[in-house]
mmCIF file of C-alpha atoms and ligand atoms in Angstrom:
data_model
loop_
_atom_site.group_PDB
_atom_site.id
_atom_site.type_symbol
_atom_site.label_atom_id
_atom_site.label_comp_id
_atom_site.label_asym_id
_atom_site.label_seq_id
_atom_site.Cartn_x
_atom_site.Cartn_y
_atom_site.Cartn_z
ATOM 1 C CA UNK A 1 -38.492 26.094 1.388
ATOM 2 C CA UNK A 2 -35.271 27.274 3.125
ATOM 3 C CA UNK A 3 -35.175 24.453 5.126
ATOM 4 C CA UNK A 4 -34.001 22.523 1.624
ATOM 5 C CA UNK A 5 -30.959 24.783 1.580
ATOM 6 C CA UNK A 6 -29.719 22.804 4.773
ATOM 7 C CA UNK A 7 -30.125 19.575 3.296
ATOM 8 C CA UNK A 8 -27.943 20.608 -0.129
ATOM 9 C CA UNK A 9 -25.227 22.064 1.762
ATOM 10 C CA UNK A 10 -24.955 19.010 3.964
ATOM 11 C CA UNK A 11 -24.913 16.735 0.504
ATOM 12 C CA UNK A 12 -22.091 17.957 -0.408
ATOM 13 C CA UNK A 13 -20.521 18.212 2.657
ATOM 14 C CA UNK A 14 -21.030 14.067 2.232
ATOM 15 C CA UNK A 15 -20.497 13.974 -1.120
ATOM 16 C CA UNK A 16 -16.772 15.266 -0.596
ATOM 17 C CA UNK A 17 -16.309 12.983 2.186
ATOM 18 C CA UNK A 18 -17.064 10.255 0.556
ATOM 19 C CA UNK A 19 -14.923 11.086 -2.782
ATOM 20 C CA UNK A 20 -11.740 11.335 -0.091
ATOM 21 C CA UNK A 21 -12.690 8.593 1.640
ATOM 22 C CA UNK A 22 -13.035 5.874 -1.678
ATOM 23 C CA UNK A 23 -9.999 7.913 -3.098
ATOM 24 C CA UNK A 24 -8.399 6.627 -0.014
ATOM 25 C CA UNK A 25 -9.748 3.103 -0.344
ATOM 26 C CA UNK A 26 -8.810 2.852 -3.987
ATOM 27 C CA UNK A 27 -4.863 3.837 -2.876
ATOM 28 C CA UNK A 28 -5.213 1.089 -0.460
ATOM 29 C CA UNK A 29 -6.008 -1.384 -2.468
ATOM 30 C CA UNK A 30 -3.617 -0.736 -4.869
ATOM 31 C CA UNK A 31 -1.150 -1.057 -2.721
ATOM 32 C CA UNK A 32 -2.671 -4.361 -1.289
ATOM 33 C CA UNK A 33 -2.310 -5.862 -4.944
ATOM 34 C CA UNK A 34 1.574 -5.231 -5.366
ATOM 35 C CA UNK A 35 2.094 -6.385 -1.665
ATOM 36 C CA UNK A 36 0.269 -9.147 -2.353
ATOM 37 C CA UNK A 37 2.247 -9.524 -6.014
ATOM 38 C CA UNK A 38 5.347 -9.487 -4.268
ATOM 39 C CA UNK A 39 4.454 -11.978 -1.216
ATOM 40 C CA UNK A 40 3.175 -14.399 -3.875
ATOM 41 C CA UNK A 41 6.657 -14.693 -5.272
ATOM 42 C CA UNK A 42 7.845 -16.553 -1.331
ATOM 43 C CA UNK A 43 4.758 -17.279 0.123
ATOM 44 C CA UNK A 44 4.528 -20.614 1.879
ATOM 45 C CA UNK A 45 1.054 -21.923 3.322
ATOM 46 C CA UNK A 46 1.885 -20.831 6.762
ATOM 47 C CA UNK A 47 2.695 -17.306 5.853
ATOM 48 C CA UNK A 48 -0.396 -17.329 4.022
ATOM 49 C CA UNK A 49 -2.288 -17.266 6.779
ATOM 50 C CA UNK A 50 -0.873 -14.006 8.031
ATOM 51 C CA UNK A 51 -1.321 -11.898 4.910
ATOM 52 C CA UNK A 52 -5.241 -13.311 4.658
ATOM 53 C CA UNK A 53 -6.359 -10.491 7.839
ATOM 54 C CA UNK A 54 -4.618 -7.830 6.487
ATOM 55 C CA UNK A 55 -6.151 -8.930 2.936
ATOM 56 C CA UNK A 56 -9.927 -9.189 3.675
ATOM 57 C CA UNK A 57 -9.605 -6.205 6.202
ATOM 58 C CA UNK A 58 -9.282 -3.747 3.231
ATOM 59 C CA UNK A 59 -12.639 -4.978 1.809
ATOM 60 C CA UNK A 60 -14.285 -5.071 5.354
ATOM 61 C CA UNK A 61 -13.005 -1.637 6.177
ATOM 62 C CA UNK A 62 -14.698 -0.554 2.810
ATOM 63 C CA UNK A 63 -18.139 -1.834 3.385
ATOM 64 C CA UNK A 64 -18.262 -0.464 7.327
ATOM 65 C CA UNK A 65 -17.681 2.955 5.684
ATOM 66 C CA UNK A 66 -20.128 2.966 2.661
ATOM 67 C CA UNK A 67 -22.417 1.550 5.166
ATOM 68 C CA UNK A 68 -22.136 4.704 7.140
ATOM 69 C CA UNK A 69 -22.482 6.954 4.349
ATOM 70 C CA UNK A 70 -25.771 4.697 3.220
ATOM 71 C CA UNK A 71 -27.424 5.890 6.905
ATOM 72 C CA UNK A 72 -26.414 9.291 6.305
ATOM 73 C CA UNK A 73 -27.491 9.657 2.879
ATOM 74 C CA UNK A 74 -30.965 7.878 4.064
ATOM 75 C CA UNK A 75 -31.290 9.692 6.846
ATOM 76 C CA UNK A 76 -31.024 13.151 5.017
ATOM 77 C CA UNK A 77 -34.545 15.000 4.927
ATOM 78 C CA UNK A 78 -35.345 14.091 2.446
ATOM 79 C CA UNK A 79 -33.358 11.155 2.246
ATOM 80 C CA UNK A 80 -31.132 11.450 -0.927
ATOM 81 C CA UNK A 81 -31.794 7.555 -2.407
ATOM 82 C CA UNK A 82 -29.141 8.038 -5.469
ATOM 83 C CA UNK A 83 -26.584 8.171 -3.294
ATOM 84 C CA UNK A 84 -27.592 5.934 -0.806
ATOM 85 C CA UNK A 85 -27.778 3.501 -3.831
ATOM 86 C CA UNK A 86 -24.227 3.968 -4.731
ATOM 87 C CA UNK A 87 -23.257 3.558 -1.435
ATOM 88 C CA UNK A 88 -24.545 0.161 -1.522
ATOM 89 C CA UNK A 89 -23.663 -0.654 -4.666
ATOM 90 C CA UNK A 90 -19.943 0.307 -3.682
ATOM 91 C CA UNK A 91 -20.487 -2.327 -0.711
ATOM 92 C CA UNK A 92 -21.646 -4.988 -3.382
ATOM 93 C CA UNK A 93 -18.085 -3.813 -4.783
ATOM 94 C CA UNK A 94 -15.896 -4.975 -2.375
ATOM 95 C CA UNK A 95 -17.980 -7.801 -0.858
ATOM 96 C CA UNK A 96 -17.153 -9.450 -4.570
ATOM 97 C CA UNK A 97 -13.572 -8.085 -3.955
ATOM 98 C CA UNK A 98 -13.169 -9.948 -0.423
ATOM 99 C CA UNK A 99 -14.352 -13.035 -1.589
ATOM 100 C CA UNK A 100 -12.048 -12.716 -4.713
ATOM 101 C CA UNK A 101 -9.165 -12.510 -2.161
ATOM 102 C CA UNK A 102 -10.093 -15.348 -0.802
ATOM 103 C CA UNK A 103 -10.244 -17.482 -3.717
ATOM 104 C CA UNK A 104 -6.847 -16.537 -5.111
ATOM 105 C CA UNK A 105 -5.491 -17.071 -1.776
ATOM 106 C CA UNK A 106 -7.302 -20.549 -1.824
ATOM 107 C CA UNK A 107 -5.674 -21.519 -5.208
ATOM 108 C CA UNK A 108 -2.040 -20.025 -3.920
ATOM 109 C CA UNK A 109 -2.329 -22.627 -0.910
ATOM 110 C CA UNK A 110 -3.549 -25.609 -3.508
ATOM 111 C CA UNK A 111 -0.156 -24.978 -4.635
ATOM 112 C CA UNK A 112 2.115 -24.614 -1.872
ATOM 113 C CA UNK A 113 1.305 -27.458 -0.389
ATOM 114 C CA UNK A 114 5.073 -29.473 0.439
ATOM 115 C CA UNK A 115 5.424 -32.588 -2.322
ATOM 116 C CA UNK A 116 8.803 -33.691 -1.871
ATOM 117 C CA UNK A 117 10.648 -35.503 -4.306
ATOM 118 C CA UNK A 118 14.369 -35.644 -5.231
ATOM 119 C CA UNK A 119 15.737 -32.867 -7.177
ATOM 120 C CA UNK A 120 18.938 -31.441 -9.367
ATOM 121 C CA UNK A 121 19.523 -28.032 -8.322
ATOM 122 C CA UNK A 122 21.376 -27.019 -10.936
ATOM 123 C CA UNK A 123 17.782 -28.034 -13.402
ATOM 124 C CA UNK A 124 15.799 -25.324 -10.373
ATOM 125 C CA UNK A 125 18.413 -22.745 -11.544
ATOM 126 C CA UNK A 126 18.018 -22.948 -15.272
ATOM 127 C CA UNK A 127 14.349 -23.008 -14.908
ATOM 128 C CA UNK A 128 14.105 -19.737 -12.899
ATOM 129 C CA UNK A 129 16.569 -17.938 -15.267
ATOM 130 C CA UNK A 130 14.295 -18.869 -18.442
ATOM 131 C CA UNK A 131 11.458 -17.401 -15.903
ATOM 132 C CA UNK A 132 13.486 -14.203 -15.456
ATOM 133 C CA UNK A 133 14.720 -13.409 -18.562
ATOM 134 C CA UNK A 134 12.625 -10.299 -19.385
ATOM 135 C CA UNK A 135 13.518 -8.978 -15.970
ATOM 136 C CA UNK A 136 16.928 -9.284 -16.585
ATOM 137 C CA UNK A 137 16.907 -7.849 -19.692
ATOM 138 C CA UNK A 138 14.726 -4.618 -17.990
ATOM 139 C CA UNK A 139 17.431 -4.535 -15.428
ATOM 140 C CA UNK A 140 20.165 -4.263 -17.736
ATOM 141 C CA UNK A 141 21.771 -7.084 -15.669
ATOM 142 C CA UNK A 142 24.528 -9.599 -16.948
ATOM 143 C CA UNK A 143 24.048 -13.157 -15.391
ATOM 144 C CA UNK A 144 26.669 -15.648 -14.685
ATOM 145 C CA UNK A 145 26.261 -19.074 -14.081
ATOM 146 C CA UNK A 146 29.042 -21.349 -12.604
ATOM 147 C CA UNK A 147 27.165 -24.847 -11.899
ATOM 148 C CA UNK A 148 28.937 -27.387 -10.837
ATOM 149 C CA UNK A 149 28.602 -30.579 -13.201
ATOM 150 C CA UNK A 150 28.949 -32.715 -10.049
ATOM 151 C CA UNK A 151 25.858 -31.471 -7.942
ATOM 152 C CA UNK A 152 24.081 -34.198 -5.708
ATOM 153 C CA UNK A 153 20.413 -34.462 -5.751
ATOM 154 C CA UNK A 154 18.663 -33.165 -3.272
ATOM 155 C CA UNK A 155 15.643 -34.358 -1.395
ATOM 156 C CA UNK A 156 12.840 -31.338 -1.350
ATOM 157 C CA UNK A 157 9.872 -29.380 -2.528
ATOM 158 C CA UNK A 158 10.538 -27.852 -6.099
ATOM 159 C CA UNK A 159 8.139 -24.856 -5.760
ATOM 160 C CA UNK A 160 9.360 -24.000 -2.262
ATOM 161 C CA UNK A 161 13.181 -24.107 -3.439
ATOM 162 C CA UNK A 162 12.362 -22.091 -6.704
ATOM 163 C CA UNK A 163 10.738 -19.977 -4.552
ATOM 164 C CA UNK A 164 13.811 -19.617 -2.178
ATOM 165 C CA UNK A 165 15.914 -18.997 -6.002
ATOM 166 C CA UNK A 166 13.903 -16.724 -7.031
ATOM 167 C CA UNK A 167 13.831 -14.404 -3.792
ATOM 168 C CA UNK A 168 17.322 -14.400 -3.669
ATOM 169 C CA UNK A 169 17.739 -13.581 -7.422
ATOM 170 C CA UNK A 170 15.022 -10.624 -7.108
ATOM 171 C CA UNK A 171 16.510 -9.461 -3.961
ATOM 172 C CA UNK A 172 19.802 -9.213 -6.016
ATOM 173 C CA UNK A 173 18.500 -7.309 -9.098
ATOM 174 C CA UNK A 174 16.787 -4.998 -6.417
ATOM 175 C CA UNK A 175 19.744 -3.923 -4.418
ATOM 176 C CA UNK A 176 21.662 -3.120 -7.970
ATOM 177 C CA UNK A 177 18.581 -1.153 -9.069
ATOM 178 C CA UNK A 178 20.817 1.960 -8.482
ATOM 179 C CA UNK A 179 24.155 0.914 -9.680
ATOM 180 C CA UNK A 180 25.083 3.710 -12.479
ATOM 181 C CA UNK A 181 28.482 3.501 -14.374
ATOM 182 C CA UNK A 182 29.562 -0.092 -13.425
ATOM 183 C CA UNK A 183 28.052 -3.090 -14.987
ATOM 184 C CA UNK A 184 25.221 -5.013 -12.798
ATOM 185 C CA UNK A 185 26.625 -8.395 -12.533
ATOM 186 C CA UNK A 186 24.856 -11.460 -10.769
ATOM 187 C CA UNK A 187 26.395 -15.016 -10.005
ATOM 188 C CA UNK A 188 25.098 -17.846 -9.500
ATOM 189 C CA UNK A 189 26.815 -20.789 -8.339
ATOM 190 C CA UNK A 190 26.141 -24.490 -7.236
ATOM 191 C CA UNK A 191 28.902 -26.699 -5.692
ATOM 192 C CA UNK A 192 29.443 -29.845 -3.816
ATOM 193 C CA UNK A 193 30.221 -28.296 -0.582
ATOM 194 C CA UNK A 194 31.656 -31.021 1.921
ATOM 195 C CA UNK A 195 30.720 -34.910 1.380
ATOM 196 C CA UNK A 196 27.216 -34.601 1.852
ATOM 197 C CA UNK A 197 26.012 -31.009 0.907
ATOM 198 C CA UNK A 198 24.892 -29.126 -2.031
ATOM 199 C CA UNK A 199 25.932 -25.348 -1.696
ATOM 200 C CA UNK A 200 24.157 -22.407 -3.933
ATOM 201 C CA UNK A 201 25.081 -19.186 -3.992
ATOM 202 C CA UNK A 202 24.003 -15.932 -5.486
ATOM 203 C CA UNK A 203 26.257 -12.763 -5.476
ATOM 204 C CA UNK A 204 25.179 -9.075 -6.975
ATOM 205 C CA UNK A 205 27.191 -5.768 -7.075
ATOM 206 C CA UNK A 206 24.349 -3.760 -5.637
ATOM 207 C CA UNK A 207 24.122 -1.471 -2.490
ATOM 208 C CA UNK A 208 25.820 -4.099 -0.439
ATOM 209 C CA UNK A 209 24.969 -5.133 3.333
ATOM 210 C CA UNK A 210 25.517 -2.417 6.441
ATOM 211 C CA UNK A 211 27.227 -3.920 9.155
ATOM 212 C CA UNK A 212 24.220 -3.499 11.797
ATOM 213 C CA UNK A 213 21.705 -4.198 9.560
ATOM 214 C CA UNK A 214 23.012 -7.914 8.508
ATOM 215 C CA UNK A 215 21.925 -8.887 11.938
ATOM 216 C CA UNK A 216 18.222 -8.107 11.274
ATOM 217 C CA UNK A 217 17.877 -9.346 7.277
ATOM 218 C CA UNK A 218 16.450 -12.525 8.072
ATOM 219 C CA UNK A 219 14.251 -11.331 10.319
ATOM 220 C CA UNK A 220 10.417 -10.418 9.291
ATOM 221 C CA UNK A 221 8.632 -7.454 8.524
ATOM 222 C CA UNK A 222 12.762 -5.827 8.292
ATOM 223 C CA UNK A 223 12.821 -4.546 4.998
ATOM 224 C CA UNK A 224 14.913 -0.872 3.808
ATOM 225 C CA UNK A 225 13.008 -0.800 0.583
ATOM 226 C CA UNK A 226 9.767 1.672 0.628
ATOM 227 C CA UNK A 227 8.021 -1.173 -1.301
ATOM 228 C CA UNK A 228 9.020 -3.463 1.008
ATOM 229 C CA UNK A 229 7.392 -6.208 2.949
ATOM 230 C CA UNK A 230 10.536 -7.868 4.639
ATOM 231 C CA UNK A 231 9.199 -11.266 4.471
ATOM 232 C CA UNK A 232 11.180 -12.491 1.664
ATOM 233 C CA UNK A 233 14.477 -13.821 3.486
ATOM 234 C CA UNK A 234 12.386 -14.775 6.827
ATOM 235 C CA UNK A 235 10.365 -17.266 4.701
ATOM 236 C CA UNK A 236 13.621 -18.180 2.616
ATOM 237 C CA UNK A 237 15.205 -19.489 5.880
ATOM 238 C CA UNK A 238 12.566 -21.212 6.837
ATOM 239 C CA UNK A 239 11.949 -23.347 3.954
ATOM 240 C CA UNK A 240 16.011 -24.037 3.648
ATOM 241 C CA UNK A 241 16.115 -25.304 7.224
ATOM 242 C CA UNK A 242 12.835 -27.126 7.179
ATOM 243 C CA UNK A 243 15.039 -28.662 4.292
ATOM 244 C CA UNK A 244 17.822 -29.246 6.980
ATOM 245 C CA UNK A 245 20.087 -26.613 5.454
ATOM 246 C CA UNK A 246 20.998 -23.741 6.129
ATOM 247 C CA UNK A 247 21.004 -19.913 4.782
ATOM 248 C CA UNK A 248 23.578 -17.246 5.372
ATOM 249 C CA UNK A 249 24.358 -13.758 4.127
ATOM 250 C CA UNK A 250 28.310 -12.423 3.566
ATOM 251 C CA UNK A 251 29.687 -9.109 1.987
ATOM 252 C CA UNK A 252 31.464 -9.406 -0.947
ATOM 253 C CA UNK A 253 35.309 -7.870 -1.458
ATOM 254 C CA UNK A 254 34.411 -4.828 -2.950
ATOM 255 C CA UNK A 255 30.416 -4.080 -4.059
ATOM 256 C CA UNK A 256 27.220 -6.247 -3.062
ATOM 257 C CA UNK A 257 25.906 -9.273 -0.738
ATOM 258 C CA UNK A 258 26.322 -12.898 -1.341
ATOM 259 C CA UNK A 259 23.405 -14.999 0.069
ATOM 260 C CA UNK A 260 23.906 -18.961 0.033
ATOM 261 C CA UNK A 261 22.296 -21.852 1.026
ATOM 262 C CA UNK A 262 23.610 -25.088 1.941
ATOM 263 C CA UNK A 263 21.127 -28.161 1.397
ATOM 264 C CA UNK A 264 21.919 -32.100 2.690
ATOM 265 C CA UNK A 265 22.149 -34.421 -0.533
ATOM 266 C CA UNK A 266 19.217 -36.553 -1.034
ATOM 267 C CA UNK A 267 20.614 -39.984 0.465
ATOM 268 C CA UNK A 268 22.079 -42.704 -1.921
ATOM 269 C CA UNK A 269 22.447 -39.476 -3.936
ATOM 270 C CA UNK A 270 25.688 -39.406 -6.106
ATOM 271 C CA UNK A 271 24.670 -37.498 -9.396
HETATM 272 P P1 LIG B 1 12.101 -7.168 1.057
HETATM 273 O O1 LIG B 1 12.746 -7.566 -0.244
HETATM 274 O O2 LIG B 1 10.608 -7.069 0.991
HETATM 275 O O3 LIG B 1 12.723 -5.952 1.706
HETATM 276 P P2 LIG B 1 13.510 -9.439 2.206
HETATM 277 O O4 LIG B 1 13.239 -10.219 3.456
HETATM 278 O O5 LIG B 1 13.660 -10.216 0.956
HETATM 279 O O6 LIG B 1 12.335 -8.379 2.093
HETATM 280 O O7 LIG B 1 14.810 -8.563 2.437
HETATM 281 C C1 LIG B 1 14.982 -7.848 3.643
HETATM 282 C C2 LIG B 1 16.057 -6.784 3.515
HETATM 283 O O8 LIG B 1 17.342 -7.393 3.347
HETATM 284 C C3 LIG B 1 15.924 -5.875 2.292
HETATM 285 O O9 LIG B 1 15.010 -4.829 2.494
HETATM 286 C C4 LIG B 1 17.359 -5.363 2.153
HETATM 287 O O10 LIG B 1 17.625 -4.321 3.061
HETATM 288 C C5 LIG B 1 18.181 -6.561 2.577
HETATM 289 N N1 LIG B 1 18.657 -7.326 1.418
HETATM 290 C C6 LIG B 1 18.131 -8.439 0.897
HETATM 291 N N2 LIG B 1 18.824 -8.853 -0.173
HETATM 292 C C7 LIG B 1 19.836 -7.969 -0.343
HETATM 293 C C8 LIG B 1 20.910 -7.831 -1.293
HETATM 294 N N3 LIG B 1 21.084 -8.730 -2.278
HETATM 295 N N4 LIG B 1 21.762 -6.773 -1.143
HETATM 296 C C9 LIG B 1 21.595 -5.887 -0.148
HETATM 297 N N5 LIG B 1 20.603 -5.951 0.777
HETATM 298 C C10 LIG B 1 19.732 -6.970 0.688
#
């Protein structure tokens, strides 16, 4: 008879393990889903590739560790099958959840895939400002457009330069996230640069760019924001000069960053 007393205290000694431990899991995943809700918004096929590991390891992690607790349950005396059930029930869980990763990161890449065609940028920019309209709105921001009525076509992949637009527009209602008692202002402008290239720009008032840290914006994984993934701008730059153009950061006069891209004009372009 007292030997059962053993057994209890030891169940829930497990049974508050494994509370912590799917608490834990649970935070994780959360986290995984804005990550991955963020990196959706600039993800190109090969940067898809990175994000899968880190994805499916959440998952994997989950079913090692209800695994565990499964052989511990069952190898109580006696064996306490309830739990032991749940365990594997939780593994069932996020075997479903893996695979669902998978096949939302299979449809992402259906769409990313480059289709080049010539394009107006200026049609890009109105399209992503009907897209962000609520976010605007929720940001209390005040957005300017200055397109130039003599833009050039150029020669690219429309989801990969919206995606480009949109990073830099995000990134810009981000850094003014803070901005109390002066209004939030964004620009956006498109030009005809030089003879052959289409310039876009987008300019905020937010928390501006530190000297030191300019150097490492474009690089990846460098990100100051605590939700941050820093893959945004790396990917940006890639897709403008896999366009053949090029992307740059400046400070402004007095508040905020201007980020701009210069694209080459599709040829025999002369919109
Ligand atoms: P993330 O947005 O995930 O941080 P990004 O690559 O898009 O990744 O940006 C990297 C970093 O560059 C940001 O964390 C921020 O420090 C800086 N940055 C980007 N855009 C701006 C901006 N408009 N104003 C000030 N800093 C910016």
């Amino acid at each position: 008879r007292d030997l059962h007393s053993f057994p209890t205290r030891r169940s829930s000694d497990l049974l508050q393990l494994e509370i912590s431990e799917r608490k834990r899991a649970e935070e994780a995943f959360h986290k995984t889903q804005a990550e991955l809700a963020h990196l959706t918004r600039v993800m190109t096929m090969s940067e898809l590739a990175t994000s899968i590991a880190h994805e499916v390891n959440q998952p994997l992690a989950a079913i090692v560790t209800n695994g565990d607790a499964c052989v511990r349950w069952l190898g109580l005396e006696p064996p306490n099958l309830d739990r032991a059930r749940d365990s594997v029930a939780r593994m069932i869980n996020e075997g479903k959840r893996a695979s669902e990763v998978i096949k939302r990161i299979r449809a992402l890449s259906k769409k990313t895939t480059p289709h080049k065609s010539a394009l107006q940028i200026n049609e890009l920019i109105h399209e992503m400002i009907a897209l962000l309209g609520t976010e605007l709105l929720k940001n209390k921001i005040r957005l300017t457009t200055q397109l130039g009525p003599d833009v050039p076509l150029v020669f690219g992949d429309r989801v990969q330069l919206q995606q480009v637009i949109l990073n830099l527009v995000v990134n810009g209602i981000e850094a003014m996230s803070e901005v109390q008692g002066r209004s939030r202002e964004l620009l956006m402008r498109t030009e005809k640069a030089s003879s052959d290239r289409v310039q876009v720009s987008v300019q905020d008032c937010g928390c501006g760019l530190d000297a030191e840290q300019s150097e490492h914006l474009f690089e990846a994984f460098f990100t100051t924001k605590p939700g941050g993934i820093g893959m945004g701008l790396s990917i940006s730059r890639t897709i403008i000069e896999a366009h053949g153009g090029r992307l740059w950061a400046s400070p402004t006069s007095d508040y905020g960053a201007k980020f701009q891209f210069a694209l080459p004009m599709a040829e025999g372009s002369e919109s």
